[in-house]
XYZ file of C-alpha atoms in Angstrom:
590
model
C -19.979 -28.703 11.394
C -18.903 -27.100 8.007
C -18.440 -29.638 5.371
C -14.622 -29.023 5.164
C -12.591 -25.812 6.413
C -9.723 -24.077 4.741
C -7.748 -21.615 5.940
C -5.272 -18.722 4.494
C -3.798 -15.512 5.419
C -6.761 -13.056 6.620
C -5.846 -9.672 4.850
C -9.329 -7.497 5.478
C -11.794 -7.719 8.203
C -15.460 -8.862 8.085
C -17.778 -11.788 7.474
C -19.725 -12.748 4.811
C -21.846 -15.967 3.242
C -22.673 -16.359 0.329
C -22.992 -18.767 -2.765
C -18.749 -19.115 -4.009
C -18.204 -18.326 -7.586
C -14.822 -19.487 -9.336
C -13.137 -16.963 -11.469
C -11.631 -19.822 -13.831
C -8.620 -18.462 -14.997
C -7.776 -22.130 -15.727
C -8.741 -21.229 -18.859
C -5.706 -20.136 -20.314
C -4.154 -22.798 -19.136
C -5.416 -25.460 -22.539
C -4.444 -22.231 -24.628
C -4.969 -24.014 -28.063
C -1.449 -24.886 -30.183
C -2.032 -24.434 -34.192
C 0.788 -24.417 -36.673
C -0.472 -21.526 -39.319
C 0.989 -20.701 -42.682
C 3.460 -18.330 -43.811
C 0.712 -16.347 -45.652
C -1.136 -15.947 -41.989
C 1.849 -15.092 -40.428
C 1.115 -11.204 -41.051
C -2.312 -11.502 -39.894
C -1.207 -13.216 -36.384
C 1.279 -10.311 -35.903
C -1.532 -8.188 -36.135
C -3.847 -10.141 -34.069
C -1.177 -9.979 -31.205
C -0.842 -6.568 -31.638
C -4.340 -5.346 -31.349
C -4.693 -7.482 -28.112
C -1.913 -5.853 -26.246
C -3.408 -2.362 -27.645
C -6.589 -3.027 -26.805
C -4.958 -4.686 -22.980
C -3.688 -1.807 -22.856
C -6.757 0.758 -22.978
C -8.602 -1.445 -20.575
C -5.716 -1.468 -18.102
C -5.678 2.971 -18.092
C -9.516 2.693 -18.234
C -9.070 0.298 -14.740
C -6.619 2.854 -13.810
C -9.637 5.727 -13.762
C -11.614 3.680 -11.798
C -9.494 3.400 -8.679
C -10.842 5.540 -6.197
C -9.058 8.820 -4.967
C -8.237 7.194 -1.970
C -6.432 4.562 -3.510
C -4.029 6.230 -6.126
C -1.261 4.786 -4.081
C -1.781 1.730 -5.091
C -2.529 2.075 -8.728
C 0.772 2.840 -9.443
C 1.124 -0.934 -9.509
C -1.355 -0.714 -12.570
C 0.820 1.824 -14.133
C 3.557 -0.944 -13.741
C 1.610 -2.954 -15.569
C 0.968 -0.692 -18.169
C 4.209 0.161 -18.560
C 4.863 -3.600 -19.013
C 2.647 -3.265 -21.980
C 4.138 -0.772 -23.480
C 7.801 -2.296 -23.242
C 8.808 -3.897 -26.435
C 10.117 -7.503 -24.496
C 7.202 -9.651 -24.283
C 5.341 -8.336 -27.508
C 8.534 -8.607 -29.917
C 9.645 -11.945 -28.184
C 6.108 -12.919 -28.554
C 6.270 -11.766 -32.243
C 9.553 -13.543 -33.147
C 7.406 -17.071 -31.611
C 5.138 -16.056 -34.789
C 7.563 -15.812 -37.382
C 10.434 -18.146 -36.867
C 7.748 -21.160 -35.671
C 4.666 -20.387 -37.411
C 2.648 -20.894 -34.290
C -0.614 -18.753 -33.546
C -0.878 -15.923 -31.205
C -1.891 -17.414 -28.145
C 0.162 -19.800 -28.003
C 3.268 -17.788 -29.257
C 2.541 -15.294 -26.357
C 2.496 -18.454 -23.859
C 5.644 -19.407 -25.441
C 7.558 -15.581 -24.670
C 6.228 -16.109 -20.916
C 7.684 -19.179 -20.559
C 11.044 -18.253 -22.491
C 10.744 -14.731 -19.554
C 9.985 -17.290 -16.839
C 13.350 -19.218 -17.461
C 15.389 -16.254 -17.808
C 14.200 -14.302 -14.868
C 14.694 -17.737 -12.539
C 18.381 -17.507 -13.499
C 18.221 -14.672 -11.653
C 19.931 -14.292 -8.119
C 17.642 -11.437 -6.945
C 14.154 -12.551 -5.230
C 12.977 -8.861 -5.352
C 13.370 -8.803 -9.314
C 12.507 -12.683 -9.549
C 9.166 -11.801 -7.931
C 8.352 -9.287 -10.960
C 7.751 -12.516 -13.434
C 4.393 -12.365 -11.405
C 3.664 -9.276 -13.041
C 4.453 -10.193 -16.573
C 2.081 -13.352 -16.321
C -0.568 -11.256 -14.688
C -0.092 -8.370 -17.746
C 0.359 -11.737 -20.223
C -2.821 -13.001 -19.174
C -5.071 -10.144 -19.854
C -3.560 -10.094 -23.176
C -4.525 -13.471 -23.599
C -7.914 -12.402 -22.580
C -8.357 -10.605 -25.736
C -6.705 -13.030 -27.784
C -9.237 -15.919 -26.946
C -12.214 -13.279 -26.778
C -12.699 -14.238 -23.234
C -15.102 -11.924 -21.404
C -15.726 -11.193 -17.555
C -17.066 -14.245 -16.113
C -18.444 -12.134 -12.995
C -20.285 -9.656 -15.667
C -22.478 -12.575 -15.950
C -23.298 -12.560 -12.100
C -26.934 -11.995 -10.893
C -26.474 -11.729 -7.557
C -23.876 -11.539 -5.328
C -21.175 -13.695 -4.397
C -18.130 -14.701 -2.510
C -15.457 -14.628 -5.029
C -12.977 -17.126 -5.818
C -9.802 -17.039 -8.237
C -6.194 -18.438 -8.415
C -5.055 -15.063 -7.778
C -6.137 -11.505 -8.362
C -4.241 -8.337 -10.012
C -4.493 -4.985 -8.148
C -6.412 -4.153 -11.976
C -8.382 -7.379 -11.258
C -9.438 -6.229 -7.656
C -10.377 -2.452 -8.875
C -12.081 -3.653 -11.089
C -14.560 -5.696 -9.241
C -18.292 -4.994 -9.404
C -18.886 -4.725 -5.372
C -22.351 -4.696 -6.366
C -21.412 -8.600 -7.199
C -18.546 -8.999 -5.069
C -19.381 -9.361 -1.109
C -15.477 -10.608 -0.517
C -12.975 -12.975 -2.027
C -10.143 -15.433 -1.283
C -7.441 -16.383 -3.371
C -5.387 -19.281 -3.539
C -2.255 -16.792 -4.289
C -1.204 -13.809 -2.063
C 0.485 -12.287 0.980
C -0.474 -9.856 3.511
C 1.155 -7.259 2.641
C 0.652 -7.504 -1.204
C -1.256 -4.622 -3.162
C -4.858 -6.361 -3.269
C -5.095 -6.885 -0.153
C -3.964 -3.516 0.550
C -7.023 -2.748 -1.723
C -8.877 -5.189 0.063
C -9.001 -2.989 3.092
C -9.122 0.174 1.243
C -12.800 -1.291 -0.367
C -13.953 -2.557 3.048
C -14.407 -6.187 2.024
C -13.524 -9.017 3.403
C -10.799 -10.632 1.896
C -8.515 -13.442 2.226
C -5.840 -14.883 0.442
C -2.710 -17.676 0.150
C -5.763 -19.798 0.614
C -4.381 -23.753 0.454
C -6.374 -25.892 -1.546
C -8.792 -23.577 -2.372
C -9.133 -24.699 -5.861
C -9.881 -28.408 -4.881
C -12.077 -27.518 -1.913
C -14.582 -25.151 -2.864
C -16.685 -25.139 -6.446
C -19.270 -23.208 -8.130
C -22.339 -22.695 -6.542
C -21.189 -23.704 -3.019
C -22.480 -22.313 0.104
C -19.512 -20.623 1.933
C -18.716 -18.578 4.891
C -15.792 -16.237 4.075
C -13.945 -15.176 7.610
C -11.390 -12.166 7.183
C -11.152 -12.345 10.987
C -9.191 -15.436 11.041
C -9.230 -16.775 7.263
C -11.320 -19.690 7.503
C -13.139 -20.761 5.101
C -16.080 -22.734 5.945
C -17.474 -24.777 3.322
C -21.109 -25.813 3.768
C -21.258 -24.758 7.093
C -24.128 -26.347 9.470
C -27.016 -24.250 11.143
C -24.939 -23.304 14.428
C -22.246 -22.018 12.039
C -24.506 -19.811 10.234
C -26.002 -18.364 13.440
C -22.712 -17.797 14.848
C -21.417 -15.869 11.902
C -24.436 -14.162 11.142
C -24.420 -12.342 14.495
C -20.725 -11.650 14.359
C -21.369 -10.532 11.011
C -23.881 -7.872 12.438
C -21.688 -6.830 15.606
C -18.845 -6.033 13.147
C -21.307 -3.892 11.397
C -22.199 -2.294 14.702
C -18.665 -1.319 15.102
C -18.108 -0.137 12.196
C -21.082 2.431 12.665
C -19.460 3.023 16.434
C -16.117 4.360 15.339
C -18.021 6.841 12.757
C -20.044 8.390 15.574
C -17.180 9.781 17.521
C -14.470 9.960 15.051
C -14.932 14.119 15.439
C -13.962 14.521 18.783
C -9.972 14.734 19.385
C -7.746 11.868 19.958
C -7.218 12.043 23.588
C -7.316 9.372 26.372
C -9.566 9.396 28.888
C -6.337 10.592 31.222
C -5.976 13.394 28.734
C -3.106 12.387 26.436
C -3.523 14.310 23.285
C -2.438 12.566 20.146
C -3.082 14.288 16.587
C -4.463 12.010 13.978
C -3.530 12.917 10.451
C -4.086 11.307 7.204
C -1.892 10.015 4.470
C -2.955 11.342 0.919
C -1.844 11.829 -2.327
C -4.812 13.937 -4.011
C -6.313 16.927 -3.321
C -9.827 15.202 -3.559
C -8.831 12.982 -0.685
C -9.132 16.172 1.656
C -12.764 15.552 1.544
C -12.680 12.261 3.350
C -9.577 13.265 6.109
C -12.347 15.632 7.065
C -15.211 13.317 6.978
C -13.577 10.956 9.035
C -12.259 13.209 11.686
C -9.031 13.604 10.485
C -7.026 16.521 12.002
C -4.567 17.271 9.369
C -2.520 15.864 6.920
C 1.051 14.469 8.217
C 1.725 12.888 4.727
C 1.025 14.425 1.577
C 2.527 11.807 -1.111
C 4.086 14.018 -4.318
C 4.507 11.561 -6.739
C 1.809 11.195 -8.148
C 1.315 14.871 -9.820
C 4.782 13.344 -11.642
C 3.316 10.062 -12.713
C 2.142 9.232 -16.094
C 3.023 12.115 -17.670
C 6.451 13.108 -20.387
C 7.017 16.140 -18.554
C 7.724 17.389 -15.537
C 5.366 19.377 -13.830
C 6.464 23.466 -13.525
C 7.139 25.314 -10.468
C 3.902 27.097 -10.941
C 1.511 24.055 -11.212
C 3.337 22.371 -7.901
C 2.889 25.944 -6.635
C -1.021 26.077 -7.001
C -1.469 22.654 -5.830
C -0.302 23.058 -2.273
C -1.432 26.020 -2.186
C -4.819 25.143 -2.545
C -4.256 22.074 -0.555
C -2.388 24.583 2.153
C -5.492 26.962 1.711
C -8.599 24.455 2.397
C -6.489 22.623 5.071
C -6.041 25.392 7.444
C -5.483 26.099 10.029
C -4.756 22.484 9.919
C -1.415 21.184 9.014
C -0.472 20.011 5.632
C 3.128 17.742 5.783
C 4.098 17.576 1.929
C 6.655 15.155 1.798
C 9.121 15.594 -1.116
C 9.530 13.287 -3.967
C 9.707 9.526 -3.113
C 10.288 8.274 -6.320
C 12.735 5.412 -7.919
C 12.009 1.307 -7.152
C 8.366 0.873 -8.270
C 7.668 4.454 -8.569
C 9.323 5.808 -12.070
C 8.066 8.790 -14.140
C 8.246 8.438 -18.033
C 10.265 11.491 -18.018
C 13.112 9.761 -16.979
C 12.209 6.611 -17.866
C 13.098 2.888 -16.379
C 16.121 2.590 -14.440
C 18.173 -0.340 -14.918
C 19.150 -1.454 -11.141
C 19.213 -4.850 -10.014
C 17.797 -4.092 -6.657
C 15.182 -0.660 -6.945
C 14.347 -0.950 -3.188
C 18.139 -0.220 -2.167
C 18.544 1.594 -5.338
C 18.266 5.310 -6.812
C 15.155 6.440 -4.750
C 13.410 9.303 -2.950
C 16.250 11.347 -1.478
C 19.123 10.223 -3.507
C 16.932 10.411 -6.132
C 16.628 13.877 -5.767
C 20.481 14.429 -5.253
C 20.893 13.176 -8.650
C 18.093 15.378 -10.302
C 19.022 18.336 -8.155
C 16.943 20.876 -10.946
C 13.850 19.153 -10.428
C 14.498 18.577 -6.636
C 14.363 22.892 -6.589
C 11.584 23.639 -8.608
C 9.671 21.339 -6.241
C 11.163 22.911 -3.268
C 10.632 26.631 -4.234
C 6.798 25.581 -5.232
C 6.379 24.597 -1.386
C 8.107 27.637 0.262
C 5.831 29.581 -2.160
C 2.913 27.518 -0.658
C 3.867 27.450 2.959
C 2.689 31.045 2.716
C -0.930 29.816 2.740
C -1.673 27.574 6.113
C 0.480 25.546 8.135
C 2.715 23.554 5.709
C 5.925 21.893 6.377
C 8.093 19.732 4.220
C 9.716 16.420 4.794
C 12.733 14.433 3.235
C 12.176 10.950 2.511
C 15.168 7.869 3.216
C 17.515 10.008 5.478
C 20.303 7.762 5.953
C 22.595 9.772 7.440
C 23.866 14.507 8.054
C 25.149 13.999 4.848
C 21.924 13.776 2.657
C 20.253 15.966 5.219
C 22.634 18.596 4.505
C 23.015 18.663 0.793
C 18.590 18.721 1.046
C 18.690 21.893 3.567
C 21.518 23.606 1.311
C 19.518 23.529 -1.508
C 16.416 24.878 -0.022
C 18.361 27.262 1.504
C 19.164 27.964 -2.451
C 16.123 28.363 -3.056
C 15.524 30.550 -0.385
C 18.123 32.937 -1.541
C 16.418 32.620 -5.271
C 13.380 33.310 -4.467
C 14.013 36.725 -2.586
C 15.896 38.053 -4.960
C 13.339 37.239 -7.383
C 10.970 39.024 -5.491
C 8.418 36.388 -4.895
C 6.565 35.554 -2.091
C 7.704 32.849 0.281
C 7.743 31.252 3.856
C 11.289 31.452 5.520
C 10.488 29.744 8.440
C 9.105 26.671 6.671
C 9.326 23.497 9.377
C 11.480 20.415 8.131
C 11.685 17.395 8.850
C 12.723 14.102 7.672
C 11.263 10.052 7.732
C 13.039 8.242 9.944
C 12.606 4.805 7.655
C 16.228 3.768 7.410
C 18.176 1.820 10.239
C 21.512 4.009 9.950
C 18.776 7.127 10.118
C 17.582 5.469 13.411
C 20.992 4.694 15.023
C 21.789 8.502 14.603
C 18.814 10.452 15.552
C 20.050 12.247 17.897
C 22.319 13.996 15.858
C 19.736 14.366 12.700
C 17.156 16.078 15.532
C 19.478 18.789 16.461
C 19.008 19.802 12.815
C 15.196 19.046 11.900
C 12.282 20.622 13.217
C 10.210 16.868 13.522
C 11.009 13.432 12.766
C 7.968 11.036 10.891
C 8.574 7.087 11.332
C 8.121 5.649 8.536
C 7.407 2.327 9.934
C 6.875 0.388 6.194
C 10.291 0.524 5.118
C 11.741 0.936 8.526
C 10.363 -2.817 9.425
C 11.599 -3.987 5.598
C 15.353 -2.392 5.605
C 15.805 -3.487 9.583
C 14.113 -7.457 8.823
C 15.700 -7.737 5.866
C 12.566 -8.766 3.606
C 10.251 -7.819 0.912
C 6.754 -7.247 2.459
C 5.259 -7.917 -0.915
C 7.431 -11.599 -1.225
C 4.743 -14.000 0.072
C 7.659 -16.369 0.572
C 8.711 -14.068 3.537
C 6.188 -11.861 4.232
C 5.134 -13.737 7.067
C 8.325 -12.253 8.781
C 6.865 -8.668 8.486
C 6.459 -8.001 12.113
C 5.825 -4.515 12.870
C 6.263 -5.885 17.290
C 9.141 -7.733 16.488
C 11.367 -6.488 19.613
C 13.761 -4.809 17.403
C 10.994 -2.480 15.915
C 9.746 -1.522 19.034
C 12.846 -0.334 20.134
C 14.043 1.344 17.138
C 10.440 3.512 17.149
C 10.964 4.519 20.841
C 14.576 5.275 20.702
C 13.846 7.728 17.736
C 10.789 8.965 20.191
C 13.401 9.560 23.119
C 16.077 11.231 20.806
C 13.226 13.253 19.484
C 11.704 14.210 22.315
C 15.297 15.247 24.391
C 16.203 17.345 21.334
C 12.402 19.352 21.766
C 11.220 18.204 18.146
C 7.889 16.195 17.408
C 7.538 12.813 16.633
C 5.123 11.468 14.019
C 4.539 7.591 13.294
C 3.059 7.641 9.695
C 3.487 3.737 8.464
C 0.929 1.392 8.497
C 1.501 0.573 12.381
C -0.434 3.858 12.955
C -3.681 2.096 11.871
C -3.302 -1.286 13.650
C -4.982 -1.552 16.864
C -2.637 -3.522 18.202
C 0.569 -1.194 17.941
C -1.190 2.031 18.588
C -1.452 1.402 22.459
C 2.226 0.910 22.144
C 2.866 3.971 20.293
C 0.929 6.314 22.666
C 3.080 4.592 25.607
C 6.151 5.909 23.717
C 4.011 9.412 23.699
C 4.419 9.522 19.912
C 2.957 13.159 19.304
C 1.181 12.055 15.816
C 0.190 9.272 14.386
C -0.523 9.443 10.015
C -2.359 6.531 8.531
C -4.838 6.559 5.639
C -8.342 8.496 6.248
C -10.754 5.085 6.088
C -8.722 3.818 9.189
C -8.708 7.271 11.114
C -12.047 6.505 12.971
C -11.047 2.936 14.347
C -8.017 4.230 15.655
C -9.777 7.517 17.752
C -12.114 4.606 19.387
C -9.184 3.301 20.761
C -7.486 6.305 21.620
C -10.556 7.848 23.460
C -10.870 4.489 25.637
C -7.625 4.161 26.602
C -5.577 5.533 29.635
C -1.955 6.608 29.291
C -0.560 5.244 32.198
C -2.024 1.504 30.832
C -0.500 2.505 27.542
C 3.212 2.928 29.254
C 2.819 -0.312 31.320
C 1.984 -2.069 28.378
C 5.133 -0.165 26.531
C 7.339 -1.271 29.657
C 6.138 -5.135 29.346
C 6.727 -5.118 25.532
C 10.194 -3.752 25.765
C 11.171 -6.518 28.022
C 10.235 -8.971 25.747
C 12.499 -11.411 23.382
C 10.474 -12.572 20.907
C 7.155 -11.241 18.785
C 5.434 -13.985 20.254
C 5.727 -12.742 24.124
C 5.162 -9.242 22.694
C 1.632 -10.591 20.996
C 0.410 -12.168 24.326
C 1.214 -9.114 26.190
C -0.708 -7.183 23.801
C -3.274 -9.486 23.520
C -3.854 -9.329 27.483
C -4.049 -5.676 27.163
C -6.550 -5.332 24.617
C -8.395 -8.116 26.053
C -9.239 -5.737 29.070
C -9.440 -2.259 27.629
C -10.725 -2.956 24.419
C -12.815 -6.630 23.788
C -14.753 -5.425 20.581
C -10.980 -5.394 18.811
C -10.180 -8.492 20.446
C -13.370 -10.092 18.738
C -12.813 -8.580 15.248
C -8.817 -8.338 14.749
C -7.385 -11.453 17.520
C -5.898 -13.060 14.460
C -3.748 -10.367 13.572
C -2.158 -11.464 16.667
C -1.483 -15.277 15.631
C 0.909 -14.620 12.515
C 4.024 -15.364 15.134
């Protein structure tokens, strides 16, 4: 038996064992205090200045590194940087310098700490929760203030990382030629690295309790993103056991990629599309690889993102196109702009809202910005020319928004024919149904949209009430809470009476454990991101409909997530035991 076991929140699947190696960020913990001179005063300034320049390069050369398929989730990094780059934390940091005549370092510790009080005051978790990123952008500054370098560059071999916490930057960043997996004593489920975690495919866990006290430098560990154990020292039976589930894992992970070509249809012949999310063109390469059969989210944003200006009608226009062009006869779903809470373009620089998430975003965003909400608009009719495009509102809350979006592209419309140029008329839209009012009124929204898209990440946020990302509920994040389920299917019914198509595109589209459910509702489409699209056909192709809506029947009966788990659990137990062995605990978060 393993000297001691931990446990923490698994957040990426897989086993591995290895020697543990302790990022010690404890470092800047005994920053060192020194009273300096009025004559050095100058010379500090500038010392704190070049750190947070030279923070900052490193942070956009991180940036470069993220792979294409994970742009999504740099935009966290670009939060970062823009934390750099606002004048706050330096000039408070600054003022530390010259009114106490304290050194860099610990001047900089002394403007997080003077942040850290303010933002506690505040009433908001959602904005409280930020602070994290300020220490996380305050530490790498402090980094190059000490002359600190990589501990892991140091590495010779490979190892099962530890820290206090990782940044998204942090996890990029990585050297998985080092790295086999990590834990962290920090973390939720839902938060960006381990949403990285999973993109990388490496085991990962974190929110890890006692980590720091249990496990040291050097010792042998066996890191399980199954279940998030721990196991420190483990004995021989422990290392045989793991080894081979190790292997199997590995097995099945060479499994899915075998079949993921053939069409996502259950051995009763229930035909399901699978479509990728993306953002970037160079993603189309792996929605192809991996057996994708379309694209039923095309993320915008990010040909908007760190840039002054707004892209022009003609650059949008070329960049569906070609998408449009190399997609076909596939579909292409471009979804227009979802920006506002953490997604802001310089252009228009930081709002000031107390609560982004229920603030100016995606559609309304667009209401307010109605110029830039066209050119985007007449670039996709342009495009829809070329392959099978459609376009899709984001945060529908109610005819009203719906209509002002369809007026305007009926604007455009009108524009573009009298300019003579080259469009689509018929272009299919649709709309994500991620907003509870959205939900409560579908039937009327599908008499006036060609398809519906569930967007089930903010759907299960607005509807619970909570913050994925807040580790202090994220727990609650229950994509089978009994609620959910019936939201999704009475959007499928409403859908489905009114002759339009019904896409699920939020992360519930890649868990095993809710797609069953989704093909009982006889969901048309499911959308989830292109590393996950060959998991999700296994399970398709070995599945029988009629199992599927017995399953869906059971479920909807149920009161609590917890009766809803078992039920699943039963299920997958007998029509799919390699899932049960790998993913069981994503069952036991009740």
């Amino acid at each position: 038996m393993a000297h001691k076991t931990i446990t923490g929140i698994p957040v990426s699947a897989g086993v591995s064992i290895g020697k543990a190696f302790f990022l010690n960020r404890s470092r800047f913990r005994h920053l060192p205090r020194q009273t300096i001179l009025d004559t050095a005063i100058s010379g500090e300034v500038a010392r704190l200045h070049l750190s947070f320049s030279e923070a900052e390069i490193e942070l956009e050369a991180i940036r470069r590194k993220v792979p294409k398929e994970l742009r999504e989730n740099a935009l966290i990094i670009d939060s970062h940087v823009m934390i750099l780059k606002d004048p706050k934390l330096r000039a408070l940091a600054e003022k530390n310098i010259r009114e106490l005549c304290i050194n860099a370092e610990w001047a900089l510790e002394k403007a997080v700490s003077e942040l850290r009080e303010a933002f506690s005051a505040l009433q908001d978790p959602y904005i409280r929760e930020r602070m994290e990123d300020v220490r996380l952008v305050a530490e790498r500054v402090q980094a190059r203030l000490v002359g600190a370098v990589s501990d892991i560059s140091s590495l010779q071999s490979r190892v099962v990382l530890m820290a206090h916490d990782l940044s998204p930057a942090d996890t990029v960043d990585l050297e998985l030629d080092k790295i086999m997996s990590f834990a962290t004593a920090t973390g939720a489920k839902t938060s960006h690295t381990g949403i990285l975690a999973r993109s990388l495919q490496i085991p990962a866990i974190v929110g890890v309790s006692d980590l720091e006290e249990s496990v040291t430098d050097g010792d042998l560990v066996i890191l399980d993103g199954f279940s998030g154990k721990i196991l420190v020292d483990p004995d021989d039976e422990e290392l045989e056991y793991y080894t081979d589930l190790k292997l199997q894992f590995e097995q099945y992970q060479k499994t899915t990629i075998r079949f993921c070509h053939l069409p996502g249809e259950t051995r009763d012949g229930f035909q399901i599309k699978v479509l990728a999310n993306i953002e970037l063109f160079e993603e189309v390469a792996q929605v192809i690889d991996n057996g994708g059969e379309g694209v039923g989210l095309y993320r915008t944003e990010y040909s908007y993102m760190n840039r002054t200006e707004l892209p022009t009608e003609e650059e949008l226009y070329e960049e569906y196109r070609d998408l449009a062009s190399i997609l076909a006869p596939s579909r292409l779903t471009l979804r227009t702009l979802d920006l506002g809470a953490d997604k802001l373009i310089s252009h228009y620089g930081a709002l000031d809202e107390s609560n982004p998430a229920l603030g100016l975003r995606a559609i309304r965003f667009c209401m307010r910005h109605p110029q830039m909400f066209k050119t985007q608009m007449r670039a996709i009719l342009r495009a829809a020319v070329q392959g099978n495009v459609s376009l899709m509102f984001p945060m529908i809350s109610g005819t009203q928004e719906l209509r002002y979006a369809k007026d305007l592209l009926q604007v455009c419309k009108q524009e573009l024919a009298i300019e003579g140029k080259e469009f689509n008329p018929d272009l299919p839209v649709g709309i994500m149904m991620e907003v509870p009012s959205a939900v409560m009124i579908a039937e009327f929204l599908a008499k006036e949209v060609d398809f519906f898209s569930i967007g089930t990440n903010d759907l299960i946020q607005y509807s619970l009430g909570i913050d994925r990302t807040n580790r202090h509920v994220s727990h609650l994040y229950q994509p089978l809470h009994p609620a959910i389920v019936r939201m999704i299917k009475y959007v499928v019914d409403a859908g489905h009476q009114a002759g339009i198509e019904v896409s699920v595109c939020g992360e519930m589209a890649a868990d095993p454990f809710c797609v069953p459910i989704l093909m009982g509702m006889q969901v048309d489409c499911i959308s989830l991101g292109p590393q996950a699209i060959p998991g999700i056909k296994r399970i398709i192709r070995r599945a029988n409909l009629q199992d599927c809506k017995q399953l869906l029947k059971d479920v909807l009966q149920s009161s609590t997530v917890t009766l809803t788990n078992r039920l699943v659990r039963e299920t997958i137990f007998k029509s799919f035991p390699e899932e049960l062995t790998f993913y069981t605990s994503l069952l036991d978060n009740d």
